[in-house]
Short mmCIF file of C-alpha atoms in Angstrom, two decimals:
data_model
loop_
_atom_site.label_atom_id
_atom_site.label_comp_id
_atom_site.label_asym_id
_atom_site.label_seq_id
_atom_site.Cartn_x
_atom_site.Cartn_y
_atom_site.Cartn_z
CA MET D 96 -26.65 -1.64 -14.40
CA THR D 97 -27.37 1.97 -15.16
CA ALA D 98 -25.29 4.25 -17.33
CA MET D 99 -24.35 6.20 -14.21
CA ASP D 100 -22.47 3.21 -12.82
CA SER D 101 -19.95 3.38 -15.62
CA LEU D 102 -16.64 5.10 -14.91
CA ALA D 103 -15.30 4.50 -18.39
CA VAL D 104 -15.87 2.53 -21.56
CA LEU D 105 -12.79 0.44 -22.34
CA GLY D 106 -12.23 -0.54 -25.96
CA ALA D 107 -14.79 -0.34 -28.75
CA GLY D 108 -17.17 -2.52 -30.68
CA PRO D 109 -18.67 -5.80 -29.45
CA GLY D 110 -15.65 -6.44 -27.20
CA ALA D 111 -16.02 -3.13 -25.35
CA ALA D 112 -16.25 -3.31 -21.57
CA ILE D 113 -17.45 -0.85 -19.03
CA LEU D 114 -15.37 -0.11 -15.96
CA ARG D 115 -17.40 0.37 -12.79
CA ARG D 116 -17.19 0.09 -9.01
CA SER D 117 -17.87 -3.44 -7.87
CA ARG D 118 -21.04 -4.39 -6.04
CA ARG D 119 -21.59 -7.09 -3.45
CA ALA D 120 -23.10 -9.30 -6.17
CA ASP D 121 -19.74 -9.21 -8.01
CA VAL D 122 -17.78 -10.80 -5.17
CA SER D 123 -18.07 -14.37 -6.48
CA ALA D 124 -16.98 -13.35 -9.98
CA ILE D 125 -14.00 -11.40 -8.61
CA VAL D 126 -12.97 -14.34 -6.43
CA ALA D 127 -13.22 -16.62 -9.49
CA LEU D 128 -10.77 -14.34 -11.33
CA LEU D 129 -8.40 -14.36 -8.34
CA ALA D 130 -8.61 -18.16 -8.05
CA ALA D 131 -8.03 -18.69 -11.80
CA ASP D 132 -4.60 -17.10 -11.45
CA GLN D 133 -1.46 -19.27 -11.38
CA LEU D 134 -0.50 -17.99 -7.93
CA GLY D 135 -4.03 -17.42 -6.65
CA VAL D 136 -5.12 -20.99 -7.20
CA THR D 137 -3.77 -22.06 -3.79
CA ARG D 138 -4.64 -18.81 -2.06
CA ASP D 139 -8.12 -18.01 -3.30
CA GLY D 140 -11.47 -19.61 -3.99
CA VAL D 141 -14.60 -20.40 -2.03
CA ARG D 142 -14.32 -23.79 -0.31
CA ASP D 143 -17.10 -23.21 2.19
CA GLU D 144 -19.36 -20.57 3.68
CA SER D 145 -16.67 -19.20 5.97
CA ASP D 146 -14.52 -18.38 2.92
CA LEU D 147 -17.43 -16.55 1.30
CA ALA D 148 -18.09 -14.68 4.56
CA ALA D 149 -14.43 -13.58 4.69
CA TYR D 150 -14.59 -12.26 1.13
CA GLU D 151 -17.86 -10.45 1.80
CA GLU D 152 -16.48 -8.87 4.96
CA ALA D 153 -13.45 -7.65 3.01
CA PHE D 154 -15.76 -6.31 0.32
CA ARG D 155 -17.71 -4.32 2.92
CA ALA D 156 -14.51 -2.83 4.36
CA ILE D 157 -13.32 -1.77 0.90
CA ASP D 158 -16.71 -0.46 -0.19
CA ALA D 159 -17.21 1.59 2.99
CA ASP D 160 -13.92 3.49 2.64
CA PRO D 161 -13.61 6.15 -0.08
CA ALA D 162 -9.83 5.61 -0.03
CA HIS D 163 -10.40 2.30 -1.86
CA LEU D 164 -11.93 1.54 -5.24
CA LEU D 165 -12.57 -2.10 -6.10
CA LEU D 166 -13.35 -2.06 -9.80
CA VAL D 167 -14.65 -4.53 -12.35
CA ALA D 168 -14.65 -4.51 -16.13
CA GLU D 169 -17.92 -5.92 -17.43
CA SER D 170 -18.79 -6.99 -20.94
CA GLY D 171 -22.00 -8.70 -22.03
CA GLY D 172 -23.06 -9.05 -18.41
CA GLU D 173 -19.83 -10.89 -17.47
CA VAL D 174 -17.08 -9.66 -15.15
CA ILE D 175 -13.92 -10.03 -17.27
CA GLY D 176 -11.47 -7.93 -15.27
CA THR D 177 -10.84 -6.51 -11.81
CA MET D 178 -8.39 -4.33 -9.92
CA GLN D 179 -8.22 -2.48 -6.63
CA LEU D 180 -7.00 1.09 -6.30
CA SER D 181 -6.11 2.58 -2.93
CA PHE D 182 -5.21 6.20 -2.27
CA LEU D 183 -2.70 6.45 0.55
CA PRO D 184 -1.55 9.61 2.30
CA GLY D 185 2.04 9.81 3.53
CA LEU D 186 4.59 12.37 4.63
CA ALA D 187 7.41 11.23 2.31
CA ARG D 188 8.00 13.05 -0.99
CA ARG D 189 6.58 16.32 0.38
CA GLY D 190 3.36 14.84 1.66
CA ALA D 191 2.63 12.94 -1.53
CA LEU D 192 -0.61 11.05 -1.96
CA ARG D 193 0.11 7.64 -3.52
CA ALA D 194 -2.13 5.45 -5.61
CA GLN D 195 -1.57 1.76 -5.02
CA ILE D 196 -2.85 -0.89 -7.38
CA GLU D 197 -3.51 -4.43 -6.15
CA ALA D 198 -5.06 -7.59 -7.52
CA VAL D 199 -5.16 -6.78 -11.24
CA ARG D 200 -6.75 -9.71 -13.08
CA VAL D 201 -8.13 -10.19 -16.59
CA ALA D 202 -10.17 -13.25 -17.55
CA SER D 203 -8.20 -15.66 -19.75
CA GLY D 204 -10.64 -15.21 -22.65
CA ALA D 205 -10.16 -11.46 -22.61
CA ARG D 206 -6.35 -11.41 -22.59
CA GLY D 207 -4.51 -9.88 -25.51
CA SER D 208 -7.43 -7.56 -26.16
CA GLY D 209 -5.83 -4.50 -24.58
CA LEU D 210 -8.30 -4.61 -21.68
CA GLY D 211 -5.58 -4.79 -19.00
CA ALA D 212 -3.72 -1.84 -20.49
CA ALA D 213 -6.97 0.14 -20.75
CA MET D 214 -7.77 -0.59 -17.09
CA MET D 215 -4.29 0.45 -15.97
CA THR D 216 -4.38 3.59 -18.10
CA TRP D 217 -7.65 4.57 -16.46
CA ALA D 218 -6.13 3.91 -13.02
CA ILE D 219 -3.12 6.11 -13.78
CA GLU D 220 -5.40 8.89 -15.04
CA GLU D 221 -7.58 8.60 -11.94
CA ALA D 222 -4.46 8.85 -9.76
CA ARG D 223 -3.52 12.03 -11.61
CA ARG D 224 -7.03 13.46 -11.19
CA ARG D 225 -6.82 12.85 -7.44
CA GLY D 226 -3.49 14.64 -7.21
CA CYS D 227 -1.29 11.60 -6.57
CA ALA D 228 2.45 12.04 -7.09
CA LEU D 229 3.11 8.34 -7.53
CA VAL D 230 1.41 5.11 -8.61
CA GLN D 231 2.83 1.95 -7.11
CA LEU D 232 2.26 -1.79 -7.23
CA THR D 233 4.14 -4.97 -6.51
CA SER D 234 4.22 -7.98 -8.79
CA ASP D 235 5.47 -11.47 -7.93
CA LYS D 236 8.97 -11.99 -9.35
CA SER D 237 7.73 -15.03 -11.28
CA ARG D 238 5.35 -12.86 -13.35
CA THR D 239 7.89 -11.72 -15.93
CA ASP D 240 5.23 -11.05 -18.59
CA ALA D 241 3.43 -8.78 -16.14
CA HIS D 242 6.64 -6.83 -15.44
CA ARG D 243 7.08 -6.11 -19.14
CA PHE D 244 3.43 -5.08 -19.33
CA TYR D 245 3.86 -2.62 -16.44
CA GLU D 246 7.13 -1.31 -17.86
CA ARG D 247 5.42 -0.55 -21.16
CA LEU D 248 2.99 1.59 -19.14
CA GLY D 249 5.89 3.53 -17.63
CA PHE D 250 6.46 1.71 -14.35
CA VAL D 251 10.04 1.24 -13.17
CA ALA D 252 11.03 -1.81 -11.10
CA SER D 253 13.04 0.38 -8.74
CA HIS D 254 12.17 -1.38 -5.48
CA GLU D 255 12.26 -4.77 -3.82
CA GLY D 256 8.73 -5.82 -2.87
CA MET D 257 9.09 -7.56 0.49
CA LYS D 258 6.37 -9.64 2.14
CA LEU D 259 6.07 -11.34 5.50
CA ALA D 260 3.23 -13.85 5.88
CA LEU D 261 1.77 -13.91 9.40
CA MET U 97 3.93 13.53 26.89
CA THR U 98 1.83 11.42 29.17
CA ALA U 99 2.33 7.75 29.89
CA MET U 100 -0.88 7.02 27.99
CA ASP U 101 0.67 8.24 24.74
CA SER U 102 3.16 5.43 24.78
CA LEU U 103 2.40 2.36 22.65
CA ALA U 104 5.59 0.58 23.68
CA VAL U 105 8.95 1.08 25.33
CA LEU U 106 11.71 0.11 22.92
CA GLY U 107 15.03 -0.94 24.44
CA ALA U 108 16.14 -0.40 28.02
CA GLY U 109 18.28 1.92 30.08
CA PRO U 110 19.17 5.51 29.17
CA GLY U 111 18.89 4.72 25.43
CA ALA U 112 15.30 3.48 25.73
CA ALA U 113 12.74 5.13 23.48
CA ILE U 114 9.01 5.26 23.62
CA LEU U 115 6.96 4.51 20.55
CA ARG U 116 3.88 6.70 20.17
CA ARG U 117 1.52 8.13 17.57
CA SER U 118 2.88 11.29 16.06
CA ARG U 119 1.39 14.69 16.78
CA ARG U 120 1.26 17.76 14.58
CA ALA U 121 4.20 19.20 16.51
CA ASP U 122 6.32 16.24 15.35
CA VAL U 123 5.94 16.99 11.64
CA SER U 124 9.15 19.04 11.36
CA ALA U 125 11.18 16.37 13.14
CA ILE U 126 9.76 13.61 10.94
CA VAL U 127 10.49 15.64 7.79
CA ALA U 128 14.04 16.18 9.04
CA LEU U 129 14.47 12.39 9.30
CA LEU U 130 13.08 11.91 5.79
CA ALA U 131 15.34 14.63 4.38
CA ALA U 132 18.44 13.23 6.11
CA ASP U 133 18.08 10.04 4.09
CA GLN U 134 20.34 9.39 1.07
CA LEU U 135 17.34 9.17 -1.27
CA GLY U 136 15.11 11.60 0.60
CA VAL U 137 17.59 14.47 0.41
CA THR U 138 16.31 15.49 -3.03
CA ARG U 139 12.70 14.59 -2.32
CA ASP U 140 12.08 15.92 1.15
CA GLY U 141 12.71 18.94 3.33
CA VAL U 142 11.03 22.25 4.00
CA ARG U 143 12.17 24.89 1.50
CA ASP U 144 9.30 27.28 2.09
CA GLU U 145 5.89 27.62 3.70
CA SER U 146 4.12 25.76 0.91
CA ASP U 147 6.28 22.69 1.61
CA LEU U 148 5.38 22.86 5.29
CA ALA U 149 1.70 23.26 4.41
CA ALA U 150 1.86 20.15 2.18
CA TYR U 151 3.42 18.11 4.98
CA GLU U 152 0.86 19.35 7.49
CA GLU U 153 -2.01 18.55 5.15
CA ALA U 154 -0.65 15.02 4.68
CA PHE U 155 -0.31 14.72 8.47
CA ARG U 156 -3.96 15.68 8.92
CA ALA U 157 -5.08 13.10 6.35
CA ILE U 158 -3.06 10.35 8.04
CA ASP U 159 -4.10 11.37 11.55
CA ALA U 160 -7.81 11.51 10.68
CA ASP U 161 -7.94 7.96 9.29
CA PRO U 162 -7.74 5.03 11.73
CA ALA U 163 -6.38 2.89 8.88
CA HIS U 164 -3.07 4.75 9.20
CA LEU U 165 -0.64 5.04 12.08
CA LEU U 166 2.21 7.52 11.75
CA LEU U 167 4.55 6.66 14.61
CA VAL U 168 7.59 8.22 16.19
CA ALA U 169 10.20 6.82 18.54
CA GLU U 170 11.16 9.45 21.11
CA SER U 171 14.06 9.46 23.52
CA GLY U 172 15.11 12.31 25.80
CA GLY U 173 12.53 14.56 24.15
CA GLU U 174 13.96 13.95 20.67
CA VAL U 175 12.30 12.16 17.76
CA ILE U 176 14.86 9.52 16.75
CA GLY U 177 12.76 7.26 14.56
CA THR U 178 9.59 7.17 12.50
CA MET U 179 7.49 4.80 10.42
CA GLN U 180 4.02 4.68 8.93
CA LEU U 181 1.74 1.66 9.17
CA SER U 182 -1.35 1.33 7.00
CA PHE U 183 -3.96 -1.39 7.28
CA LEU U 184 -5.41 -2.20 3.87
CA PRO U 185 -8.41 -4.40 3.14
CA GLY U 186 -8.42 -6.47 -0.03
CA LEU U 187 -10.20 -9.45 -1.56
CA ALA U 188 -7.07 -11.41 -2.49
CA ARG U 189 -5.81 -14.19 -0.18
CA ARG U 190 -9.32 -14.88 1.14
CA GLY U 191 -10.11 -11.31 2.04
CA ALA U 192 -6.83 -10.74 3.85
CA LEU U 193 -6.16 -7.50 5.67
CA ARG U 194 -2.61 -6.33 4.89
CA ALA U 195 -0.32 -4.17 6.93
CA GLN U 196 1.88 -1.93 4.85
CA ILE U 197 4.94 -0.20 6.23
CA GLU U 198 6.27 2.98 4.64
CA ALA U 199 8.90 5.59 5.43
CA VAL U 200 10.92 3.77 8.10
CA ARG U 201 13.70 6.05 9.27
CA VAL U 202 16.09 6.01 12.25
CA ALA U 203 18.23 9.02 13.16
CA SER U 204 21.90 8.48 12.26
CA GLY U 205 22.95 8.75 15.91
CA ALA U 206 20.55 5.99 16.93
CA ARG U 207 21.53 3.43 14.28
CA GLY U 208 23.04 0.15 15.37
CA SER U 209 21.16 0.36 18.66
CA GLY U 210 18.45 -2.11 17.68
CA LEU U 211 15.85 0.66 17.54
CA GLY U 212 14.86 -0.07 13.93
CA ALA U 213 14.41 -3.77 14.64
CA ALA U 214 12.39 -2.99 17.77
CA MET U 215 10.13 -0.63 15.79
CA MET U 216 9.63 -3.23 13.06
CA THR U 217 8.97 -6.00 15.59
CA TRP U 218 6.29 -3.86 17.20
CA ALA U 219 4.76 -3.19 13.76
CA ILE U 220 4.65 -6.91 12.95
CA GLU U 221 3.04 -7.66 16.32
CA GLU U 222 0.49 -4.89 15.80
CA ALA U 223 -0.34 -6.34 12.37
CA ARG U 224 -0.91 -9.71 14.02
CA ARG U 225 -3.11 -8.14 16.72
CA ARG U 226 -5.25 -6.52 14.03
CA GLY U 227 -5.69 -9.84 12.22
CA CYS U 228 -3.52 -9.09 9.19
CA ALA U 229 -2.42 -12.06 7.08
CA LEU U 230 0.53 -10.24 5.55
CA VAL U 231 2.96 -7.40 6.22
CA GLN U 232 4.40 -5.73 3.15
CA LEU U 233 6.82 -2.98 2.26
CA THR U 234 8.96 -1.89 -0.65
CA SER U 235 12.56 -0.80 -0.39
CA ASP U 236 14.63 0.95 -3.06
CA LYS U 237 16.92 -1.56 -4.80
CA SER U 238 19.95 0.53 -3.83
CA ARG U 239 19.28 -0.03 -0.11
CA THR U 240 21.01 -3.41 0.15
CA ASP U 241 21.68 -3.04 3.89
CA ALA U 242 17.97 -2.43 4.44
CA HIS U 243 17.08 -5.58 2.48
CA ARG U 244 19.29 -7.70 4.74
CA PHE U 245 17.72 -5.99 7.77
CA TYR U 246 14.20 -6.82 6.57
CA GLU U 247 15.21 -10.39 5.64
CA ARG U 248 16.52 -10.95 9.19
CA LEU U 249 13.03 -9.97 10.39
CA GLY U 250 11.48 -12.62 8.14
CA PHE U 251 10.58 -10.62 5.04
CA VAL U 252 11.05 -12.28 1.64
CA ALA U 253 11.92 -10.20 -1.44
CA SER U 254 9.37 -12.10 -3.50
CA HIS U 255 8.04 -9.20 -5.56
CA GLU U 256 9.17 -6.45 -7.88
CA GLY U 257 8.24 -3.09 -6.41
CA MET U 258 7.17 -0.96 -9.37
CA LYS U 259 6.66 2.80 -9.26
CA LEU U 260 5.39 5.34 -11.75
CA ALA U 261 6.02 9.01 -10.94
CA LEU U 262 3.23 11.30 -12.11
#
């Protein structure tokens, strides 16, 4: 890691983390965070080489496109948080650019430290810097703690988030 | 219009529409559909040249990126429907590609004809062709008719759709 990799320092003192773009070597750690989640446990994890190949292919697609930022928070050499930001053009709302946040995860040992809020605050500021008119995300209806967390940050649960598995 | 522009023929008989990628010349018609909407009326429309320039800039950004498809349904030379599809890579769900649908609108005179369902069915099939694992959209909580429409197509309102205006 070089200082130039860092997008932001989140928090202070020994618990401080740096926020940076993910690298290919982070894929396993990010997948571990996804798989540690109550809903992700059945959806994510590396069972065999084909799973790892699928994650690495997705990583390449994200990393190659400047419209996407896959980020990690790192502290003491460990990945303790992740989120993906995507910047999406659209005609609605007078041609508004939207920032979309997906797959926000904080390691269990780092929860309650303010890391998640610091990551989200950075994401909202980055959306503003890029001229977005809106930040959007969806959150499973069972994650009631997460909804309160997002509402404290200013999000409004104004929409139904509808999914169709193929 | 040439036959090669057409992605699909939706419906049959004199009411049939073709589905095609939008062109710059369609921007005004698409904006008119957005502005005719109950929620879009305050958000969309061309009040002056700077509005038009913002829409045209958004059109260029969408049109230049193969991850986005801004589509129109055309019948008798008129744009009677529109939707945007975006194909988004992500690590979650074993590196699943997602299709996201935004800004689905059907002209008032064409509602009840099955055009909206035909457009959505094409979008779901296109997502499958591109190897997506999931199709997702958000819909304002006040649009209860739209929720039933999406549920008939197989969507599940499993998530809160949260927005933060900047």
